[in-house]
XYZ file of N, CA and C in Angstrom:
684
model
N 134.470 158.103 9.371
C 135.491 158.082 10.179
C 135.220 156.368 11.465
N 135.901 155.771 11.068
C 136.530 154.289 11.751
C 136.300 154.358 12.872
N 135.224 153.818 13.783
C 135.683 153.344 15.513
C 136.134 152.013 15.638
N 137.057 152.340 16.577
C 137.977 151.116 16.949
C 137.447 150.974 18.308
N 137.129 149.079 19.171
C 137.304 149.131 20.578
C 138.280 148.346 20.637
N 139.479 148.419 21.958
C 140.194 147.512 21.589
C 140.523 147.493 23.190
N 139.979 146.232 24.019
C 139.465 145.950 25.110
C 140.717 144.897 25.842
N 141.156 146.070 26.355
C 142.738 145.526 27.155
C 144.068 146.274 26.185
N 143.047 147.098 25.510
C 144.557 148.144 24.833
C 145.522 149.242 25.466
N 144.933 149.142 27.342
C 146.403 150.004 27.447
C 147.505 149.419 28.013
N 147.693 148.223 27.180
C 149.136 147.772 27.643
C 149.276 146.624 26.462
N 150.292 146.071 26.746
C 151.362 145.272 25.860
C 150.315 145.342 23.704
N 150.243 144.351 23.739
C 149.302 143.804 22.169
C 148.349 145.198 21.689
N 147.848 144.800 23.212
C 146.751 146.039 22.509
C 147.388 146.831 22.776
N 147.883 147.556 23.361
C 148.064 149.581 23.378
C 148.385 148.992 21.899
N 149.777 148.365 21.187
C 150.210 148.362 19.833
C 149.506 148.161 18.786
N 147.704 147.636 18.823
C 146.953 147.598 18.099
C 146.583 149.222 18.458
N 146.088 149.982 19.565
C 145.805 150.777 19.387
C 145.781 151.757 18.569
N 147.610 151.840 19.090
C 148.932 152.695 18.940
C 148.805 153.133 17.321
N 148.279 151.390 16.717
C 148.290 151.743 14.940
C 146.964 152.256 14.457
N 145.961 151.677 15.134
C 144.653 152.635 14.345
C 144.696 154.086 15.367
N 144.916 154.920 15.940
C 144.565 156.072 16.315
C 145.727 156.366 15.347
N 147.264 156.296 14.954
C 147.987 157.001 13.958
C 147.379 157.028 12.912
N 146.251 156.302 12.373
C 146.118 156.056 11.236
C 144.487 157.077 10.945
N 144.387 157.470 11.964
C 143.047 158.723 11.951
C 142.106 157.717 12.739
N 141.694 156.740 13.352
C 140.427 156.277 13.730
C 140.303 157.138 15.090
N 138.643 157.255 15.678
C 138.434 156.961 17.257
C 138.620 155.703 17.180
N 139.543 155.476 18.195
C 139.699 154.179 19.255
C 139.440 154.374 20.830
N 139.358 153.671 21.606
C 138.546 153.594 22.484
C 139.310 152.551 23.706
N 139.811 152.613 24.553
C 141.027 151.492 24.452
C 139.981 151.456 26.126
N 140.523 150.012 26.645
C 139.485 150.204 27.952
C 140.769 149.665 29.466
N 140.789 149.536 30.125
C 141.912 149.209 31.271
C 140.588 148.700 33.214
N 141.039 147.779 33.254
C 140.124 147.810 34.605
C 139.720 149.170 35.561
N 141.066 150.314 35.448
C 140.504 151.435 36.423
C 140.378 152.660 35.180
N 139.589 153.503 35.307
C 139.834 154.940 34.295
C 140.426 155.684 34.538
N 141.834 155.844 35.871
C 142.803 156.552 35.852
C 144.104 155.924 34.833
N 144.200 154.361 34.773
C 145.057 154.394 34.152
C 144.941 154.179 32.499
N 143.163 153.598 32.361
C 142.880 154.029 30.529
C 142.773 155.513 30.209
N 142.677 156.336 31.207
C 143.356 158.111 30.470
C 143.947 158.471 29.983
N 145.187 158.152 30.946
C 146.858 158.429 31.217
C 147.058 157.732 29.665
N 147.178 156.314 29.124
C 147.318 156.066 28.319
C 146.939 156.211 27.379
N 145.512 156.698 27.408
C 144.912 156.901 25.878
C 145.599 158.726 25.643
N 145.910 158.732 26.590
C 146.488 160.620 26.174
C 147.707 160.341 26.063
N 148.682 159.260 26.187
C 150.123 158.938 25.999
C 149.741 158.753 24.031
N 148.502 157.504 23.655
C 148.334 157.138 22.673
C 147.758 158.998 21.265
N 147.337 159.531 21.854
C 146.614 160.567 21.284
C 146.154 160.256 20.050
N 145.313 161.255 19.291
C 144.689 161.392 18.225
C 143.238 161.214 19.028
N 142.367 160.561 18.428
C 141.128 160.697 18.899
C 140.821 159.537 19.795
N 141.731 159.436 21.030
C 141.863 158.105 21.477
C 141.183 158.796 22.922
N 140.121 157.916 23.493
C 139.304 157.778 24.790
C 139.979 156.714 25.728
N 139.160 156.948 26.915
C 139.608 155.686 27.967
C 138.342 155.228 28.552
N 138.799 154.101 29.123
C 137.371 153.760 29.885
C 137.719 152.669 30.511
N 136.460 152.494 31.744
C 137.306 150.916 32.827
C 136.359 150.284 32.653
N 137.059 148.952 32.598
C 135.901 147.592 31.937
C 136.988 146.559 32.534
N 136.095 145.971 32.935
C 136.710 144.621 34.110
C 136.208 143.273 33.579
N 136.859 143.208 32.482
C 136.375 141.100 32.153
C 136.356 140.641 33.221
N 136.666 139.858 34.072
C 136.656 139.224 35.702
C 135.223 139.542 35.944
N 134.781 140.837 35.766
C 133.627 140.931 36.575
C 132.388 141.319 35.258
N 132.156 140.179 35.144
C 131.623 140.045 33.606
C 129.920 140.848 33.646
N 129.617 140.673 35.176
C 128.096 141.415 34.640
C 127.731 142.504 34.977
N 129.497 143.519 34.685
C 129.610 144.914 34.870
C 129.602 145.112 34.087
N 130.128 144.603 32.887
C 130.553 144.794 31.735
C 129.622 145.796 30.767
N 128.304 145.399 30.025
C 127.631 145.921 29.707
C 127.458 147.293 29.944
N 126.710 147.465 31.203
C 127.329 148.847 32.305
C 128.281 149.951 32.059
N 129.268 149.044 31.895
C 130.287 149.727 31.723
C 130.756 150.191 29.798
N 130.276 149.776 29.238
C 130.390 150.076 27.448
C 128.826 150.879 27.036
N 128.316 151.342 27.958
C 127.012 151.778 28.093
C 127.255 152.949 27.292
N 128.821 153.205 26.792
C 128.428 154.677 26.265
C 129.196 154.930 24.775
N 129.432 153.387 24.261
C 129.751 153.325 23.141
C 128.469 153.022 22.110
N 128.565 154.296 21.471
C 127.913 154.133 20.085
C 127.141 153.203 19.020
N 128.977 153.167 18.887
C 129.185 152.407 17.228
C 130.578 151.369 17.320
N 130.367 150.379 16.223
C 131.727 149.511 16.191
C 131.941 149.558 15.482
N 133.201 149.487 14.591
C 133.984 149.173 13.317
C 134.952 147.592 13.497
N 135.730 148.339 14.828
C 136.544 147.088 15.201
C 136.168 146.518 16.438
N 135.955 145.490 16.754
C 136.529 145.125 18.126
C 137.726 144.378 18.543
N 138.357 144.569 19.143
C 139.413 143.762 19.304
C 139.543 143.466 20.997
N 139.561 142.166 21.262
C 139.608 141.661 22.611
C 141.291 140.938 22.756
N 142.053 141.900 23.738
C 143.243 141.034 24.211
C 143.697 141.603 25.540
N 142.318 141.343 26.500
C 142.240 141.403 27.896
C 142.784 140.285 28.323
N 143.419 140.359 29.377
C 144.060 139.018 29.781
C 144.398 138.938 30.994
N 144.149 137.329 31.801
C 144.168 137.839 33.490
C 145.644 136.602 33.723
N 146.748 136.492 33.329
C 148.194 135.621 32.996
C 148.762 135.452 34.388
N 148.663 133.916 34.352
C 149.993 133.941 36.209
C 150.340 132.091 35.717
N 151.097 132.009 36.199
C 151.992 130.290 36.495
C 150.575 129.858 37.302
N 149.949 128.402 36.529
C 148.988 127.886 37.700
C 149.068 126.783 37.063
N 149.877 125.522 37.670
C 150.231 124.321 37.597
C 148.986 123.188 38.554
N 148.849 122.002 38.055
C 148.112 120.994 38.526
C 148.368 120.872 40.126
N 150.130 120.481 40.142
C 150.794 120.618 41.174
C 150.673 121.160 42.348
N 150.274 122.779 41.964
C 150.263 123.331 42.867
C 148.871 124.921 42.202
N 147.532 123.997 42.483
C 146.803 124.737 42.063
C 146.213 125.643 42.692
N 145.902 126.955 41.862
C 145.364 127.995 42.744
C 143.959 128.500 42.634
N 142.618 127.750 43.305
C 141.533 127.519 42.089
C 140.944 129.600 41.881
N 141.070 130.085 42.900
C 140.513 131.110 42.297
C 141.711 132.106 41.689
N 142.883 132.090 41.375
C 143.046 132.582 40.275
C 142.832 132.005 39.079
N 142.543 130.531 38.566
C 141.956 129.798 37.804
C 140.803 129.980 37.401
N 139.366 130.348 38.446
C 138.764 131.417 37.895
C 138.720 132.190 37.906
N 139.273 133.159 37.821
C 139.384 134.684 37.272
C 139.499 134.690 36.122
N 141.121 133.651 35.749
C 141.668 134.046 34.467
C 140.533 133.257 33.054
N 139.727 132.192 34.163
C 139.113 131.547 32.649
C 137.852 132.540 32.836
N 137.468 133.219 33.204
C 135.838 134.029 33.908
C 136.714 135.528 32.617
N 137.737 135.891 32.811
C 137.695 136.846 31.711
C 137.546 137.112 30.749
N 138.525 135.390 30.343
C 139.112 135.066 28.712
C 137.894 134.498 27.925
N 137.230 133.770 29.141
C 135.966 132.831 27.644
C 134.364 133.268 28.058
N 134.507 134.004 29.812
C 133.322 134.896 29.514
C 132.860 136.434 29.577
N 134.098 136.586 30.011
C 134.152 138.359 29.826
C 134.097 138.418 28.402
N 134.601 137.913 27.327
C 134.758 137.925 26.156
C 134.252 138.171 24.971
N 133.277 137.195 25.985
C 132.053 137.052 24.817
C 130.500 137.568 25.835
N 130.683 137.773 26.983
C 130.313 139.203 27.607
C 130.106 140.755 26.209
N 131.547 140.517 25.946
C 131.657 142.005 25.893
C 131.125 141.983 24.111
N 132.059 140.831 23.696
C 130.200 140.822 22.111
C 129.268 140.709 22.581
N 128.127 140.435 23.444
C 127.115 140.128 23.544
C 126.796 141.444 23.858
N 127.555 142.471 24.382
C 127.363 143.762 25.144
C 127.236 144.964 24.135
N 127.881 144.674 23.071
C 128.396 145.398 21.809
C 127.292 144.996 20.640
N 126.839 143.517 20.559
C 126.552 143.763 19.123
C 125.577 144.346 18.457
N 124.940 144.585 19.420
C 123.106 146.094 18.577
C 123.811 146.828 17.820
N 125.254 147.189 18.280
C 125.871 148.671 17.752
C 127.113 148.271 17.245
N 127.221 147.305 16.387
C 128.028 146.999 15.174
C 127.523 147.790 14.015
N 128.525 148.603 13.866
C 127.776 149.003 11.830
C 128.253 147.403 10.726
N 127.914 148.110 10.072
C 127.594 146.959 9.395
C 128.990 146.111 8.048
N 129.461 147.068 8.488
C 130.601 145.782 8.364
C 131.934 145.931 9.726
N 131.184 145.411 10.768
C 131.975 145.368 11.747
C 132.595 144.411 11.874
N 133.144 144.270 12.617
C 134.403 142.610 12.705
C 135.285 142.678 14.248
N 135.232 141.297 14.341
C 136.180 140.788 16.255
C 137.471 140.484 15.802
N 137.611 140.437 16.563
C 138.862 139.769 16.924
C 139.560 139.026 18.482
N 139.644 137.991 18.437
C 139.747 137.611 19.859
C 141.226 136.866 20.202
N 142.019 137.269 20.958
C 143.653 137.164 20.967
C 143.358 136.145 21.695
N 144.392 134.858 21.339
C 144.512 133.730 22.113
C 146.169 133.840 22.190
N 146.610 132.711 22.229
C 148.133 132.484 22.009
C 147.980 130.921 21.503
N 149.910 131.097 21.410
C 150.700 129.580 20.997
C 150.126 128.836 22.034
N 149.875 129.181 23.518
C 150.127 127.768 24.468
C 149.105 126.789 24.368
N 148.271 127.408 23.668
C 146.744 126.705 22.724
C 147.331 125.672 22.158
N 148.295 125.070 21.858
C 149.111 124.571 20.715
C 150.231 123.278 21.640
N 151.459 125.118 22.592
C 152.256 124.378 22.928
C 152.554 124.635 24.218
N 151.993 123.145 25.238
C 151.614 123.883 26.800
C 153.497 124.087 27.129
N 153.545 125.000 27.890
C 154.508 124.916 28.748
C 154.313 124.907 30.548
N 155.126 124.309 31.350
C 155.006 124.174 32.510
C 154.412 125.364 33.553
N 152.930 125.153 33.862
C 152.117 126.421 34.361
C 150.988 126.804 33.902
N 150.886 126.231 32.606
C 150.016 126.751 31.122
C 149.284 125.965 31.719
N 148.740 125.551 32.389
C 147.458 124.529 32.803
C 146.326 125.512 31.978
N 146.186 126.263 32.760
C 144.437 127.421 32.700
C 145.083 128.339 31.696
N 146.038 128.630 31.310
C 145.974 129.423 29.503
C 146.310 128.853 28.577
N 146.698 127.393 28.997
C 146.592 126.341 27.410
C 145.312 126.335 27.511
N 144.168 125.880 28.567
C 142.854 125.842 28.838
C 142.170 127.199 27.839
N 142.236 128.049 28.447
C 141.459 128.863 28.033
C 141.830 129.350 26.981
N 143.273 129.750 26.587
C 142.931 129.730 25.034
C 142.688 128.420 24.150
N 142.342 127.469 24.637
C 141.979 126.700 23.730
C 140.609 126.887 23.436
N 140.054 127.548 24.338
C 138.773 127.846 24.521
C 138.342 128.622 23.781
N 138.896 129.777 23.094
C 139.011 131.115 22.178
C 138.638 129.882 21.033
N 139.393 128.933 20.170
C 138.970 128.779 19.451
C 137.154 128.033 18.579
N 136.859 127.717 19.656
C 135.787 126.740 20.076
C 134.819 128.381 20.392
N 134.851 129.791 21.161
C 134.477 130.806 21.123
C 133.874 131.520 19.527
N 135.153 131.558 18.878
C 135.340 131.643 17.666
C 134.333 130.668 17.043
N 134.484 129.937 16.972
C 133.233 129.058 15.735
C 131.696 129.344 15.716
N 131.781 129.297 17.372
C 130.242 129.363 17.704
C 129.532 131.051 17.339
N 130.725 131.988 17.571
C 130.343 133.530 17.655
C 130.046 134.464 16.314
N 130.823 132.810 15.016
C 131.202 133.368 14.118
C 129.651 133.780 13.172
N 129.324 132.339 13.644
C 127.595 131.732 13.385
C 126.620 132.818 13.823
N 126.816 133.287 15.456
C 125.776 133.755 16.144
C 125.850 135.323 15.948
N 126.865 135.822 15.358
C 127.083 137.130 14.887
C 126.562 137.524 13.511
N 126.891 136.691 12.948
C 126.915 136.694 11.345
C 125.553 137.593 10.608
N 125.659 138.328 9.999
C 126.919 138.337 8.886
C 128.642 138.975 9.290
N 128.251 139.697 10.361
C 129.275 140.072 10.823
C 130.405 139.093 11.227
N 131.706 139.225 10.991
C 133.196 138.617 10.829
C 133.663 138.593 12.740
N 134.049 137.091 12.881
C 134.980 137.149 13.669
C 136.147 136.183 13.811
N 137.411 136.266 13.935
C 138.029 135.305 13.742
C 139.526 135.669 15.116
N 140.109 134.641 15.280
C 141.225 134.995 16.376
C 142.695 134.834 16.370
N 143.896 135.562 16.967
C 144.419 136.186 16.479
C 145.337 134.969 17.746
N 146.654 133.554 17.359
C 147.535 132.825 18.697
C 148.972 133.831 18.291
N 149.176 134.637 18.869
C 150.776 134.701 18.827
C 151.581 134.111 19.810
N 152.769 134.414 19.248
C 153.891 132.892 19.511
C 153.906 134.007 20.188
N 155.577 133.637 21.183
C 156.525 134.912 22.136
C 156.951 135.678 21.005
N 156.728 137.261 21.643
C 156.846 138.280 20.321
C 157.696 138.853 21.386
N 159.151 138.857 20.166
C 160.294 138.855 20.897
C 160.769 140.461 21.125
N 160.321 141.503 20.763
C 160.800 142.467 21.361
C 159.609 143.083 22.300
N 158.621 142.553 22.899
C 157.996 142.718 23.780
C 158.412 142.957 25.126
N 157.372 143.841 26.169
C 158.386 143.826 26.970
C 158.639 143.006 28.396
N 157.885 141.696 27.986
C 158.220 140.559 28.668
C 159.321 139.715 27.884
N 159.240 140.063 26.454
C 160.510 139.055 26.461
C 161.870 139.508 25.499
N 161.877 141.029 25.146
C 162.911 142.019 24.521
C 164.461 141.338 25.742
N 164.322 141.602 26.885
C 165.720 141.469 27.951
C 166.317 139.341 27.687
N 165.368 139.310 26.885
C 165.472 137.617 26.640
C 165.885 136.737 25.872
N 167.065 137.354 24.842
C 167.385 136.579 23.224
C 167.541 135.485 23.128
N 167.886 134.808 24.335
C 168.354 133.409 23.917
C 166.800 132.646 24.434
N 165.981 132.823 24.135
C 164.716 132.261 24.542
C 164.569 130.844 23.917
N 163.961 129.872 24.360
C 164.195 128.205 23.541
C 163.230 128.942 22.442
N 162.465 129.302 21.752
C 162.007 129.091 21.101
C 162.924 129.849 19.311
N 163.643 130.653 19.776
C 164.378 131.071 18.881
C 165.453 129.676 18.129
N 165.573 129.696 18.345
C 166.421 128.020 18.015
C 165.580 127.138 16.878
N 164.287 127.204 17.171
C 163.233 126.307 16.726
C 162.268 126.296 15.990
N 162.462 128.454 15.410
C 161.733 128.696 15.088
C 162.774 128.765 13.626
N 161.366 128.136 12.286
C 161.812 127.948 11.118
C 162.558 129.662 10.369
N 161.921 130.770 11.185
C 162.269 131.795 10.594
C 163.681 132.824 10.509
N 164.113 131.812 11.801
C 165.186 131.981 12.222
C 164.716 133.550 13.814
N 163.953 133.739 14.165
C 163.946 134.777 15.083
C 162.530 134.376 15.477
N 161.900 135.120 16.739
C 160.726 135.565 17.137
C 160.110 136.458 16.123
N 158.658 136.399 16.484
C 158.033 137.296 15.763
C 158.214 138.809 16.375
N 157.548 139.555 15.659
C 157.947 141.002 16.120
C 156.804 141.434 16.737
N 156.428 142.459 17.428
C 154.737 143.150 17.402
C 154.243 143.742 16.481
N 155.421 144.412 15.814
C 154.243 145.021 14.545
C 153.692 144.294 13.749
N 154.097 142.199 13.921
C 153.548 141.540 12.541
C 152.487 141.077 13.350
N 152.363 141.217 14.754
C 151.206 140.782 16.103
C 150.018 141.795 15.192
N 150.119 142.750 15.673
C 149.684 144.220 14.656
C 148.667 143.818 13.249
N 149.697 143.633 12.080
C 149.639 143.736 11.428
C 148.607 142.565 10.620
N 149.321 141.559 11.539
C 147.846 140.172 11.245
C 146.990 140.529 12.338
N 146.236 141.017 12.931
C 144.787 141.438 13.555
C 144.644 142.494 12.485
N 145.478 143.730 11.624
C 144.443 144.492 11.006
C 144.042 143.934 9.388
N 144.574 142.405 9.288
C 144.481 142.142 7.973
C 143.426 141.097 8.469
N 142.925 140.568 9.528
C 141.670 140.275 9.444
C 140.354 140.360 9.869
N 140.746 141.542 10.059
C 139.728 142.664 10.664
C 138.835 143.409 9.362
N 139.932 143.572 7.939
C 139.834 144.321 7.393
C 139.155 143.217 6.300
N 139.995 142.382 5.836
C 139.898 141.351 4.875
C 138.319 140.231 4.919
N 137.577 141.025 4.145
C 136.118 140.605 4.182
C 135.696 138.711 4.114
N 136.828 138.178 3.676
C 136.547 137.045 3.217
C 136.928 135.872 4.094
N 137.768 136.042 5.379
C 138.458 135.790 6.335
C 137.286 135.620 7.404
N 137.120 135.016 8.170
C 135.687 134.469 8.596
C 136.157 132.952 9.939
N 136.267 133.398 11.301
C 136.103 132.257 11.767
C 137.593 131.109 11.747
N 138.463 132.076 11.676
C 139.614 131.617 11.345
C 140.742 131.499 12.438
N 141.521 130.802 13.264
C 142.312 130.556 13.890
C 143.543 131.230 13.105
N 144.281 132.195 12.834
C 145.257 132.518 12.794
C 146.946 132.624 13.829
N 147.643 131.884 13.863
C 148.891 131.730 14.425
C 150.120 132.577 13.560
N 150.437 133.277 14.880
C 151.629 134.527 13.997
C 152.750 133.549 15.182
N 153.181 132.857 15.108
C 154.729 132.497 15.556
C 155.510 131.929 14.626
N 155.691 132.399 13.405
C 156.911 132.043 12.642
C 157.047 130.629 12.372
N 156.382 129.953 11.965
C 156.175 128.454 12.609
C 156.734 127.552 13.348
N 156.211 128.055 14.544
C 157.307 127.028 15.503
C 156.586 126.274 15.770
N 154.626 126.034 15.323
C 154.566 124.907 14.856
C 154.644 124.105 14.147
N 155.280 123.656 13.739
C 155.539 123.116 12.502
C 156.979 122.364 13.276
N 157.367 122.635 13.808
C 158.615 122.344 14.103
C 158.797 121.514 15.064
């Protein structure tokens, strides 16, 4: 029996990953900031899925929030506090919350669960294409997604022999955020002639979790946009 923990699994790509794992029979634990929302989504996903309240923006609470987790085979962390924040109109409080969530919160989650990793356990952290392709207002998003690269490199050494990799999705065309924007500027510049799909991001996540030779990798799922 495989136990998969999806931190941030109550929405977006995290939920899609959780659904894939639940459909194949994993015991799945998804997190949200509130118990009510986590439990509601867990019921919608079905199978052996449970919800748990974890707030990565409050890293000192993470270990206690995860105390009921007994074993981990797959740990996927997708949670993000995202928003427009530029140097010209800088919101310090929002910047602190977003960086704390993505870097301190991710690190503390791995630390808190490390001793409960099963022998073949693997970790995936989510970054994003803004790491390489900044856009107006992406000051903090670009910064913390770049930080994911450094975090994966150091954690690959610190949690060895367990593996850890990063997924950096491009614009996901069928996501709730973008499915009603068919003329996204990236479309014309993407070599595959379309935006990537949720299923492709989920498949990439599954790949780096299960392929035992892949470690400390930044995997971009962007349809080749970075080369144009």
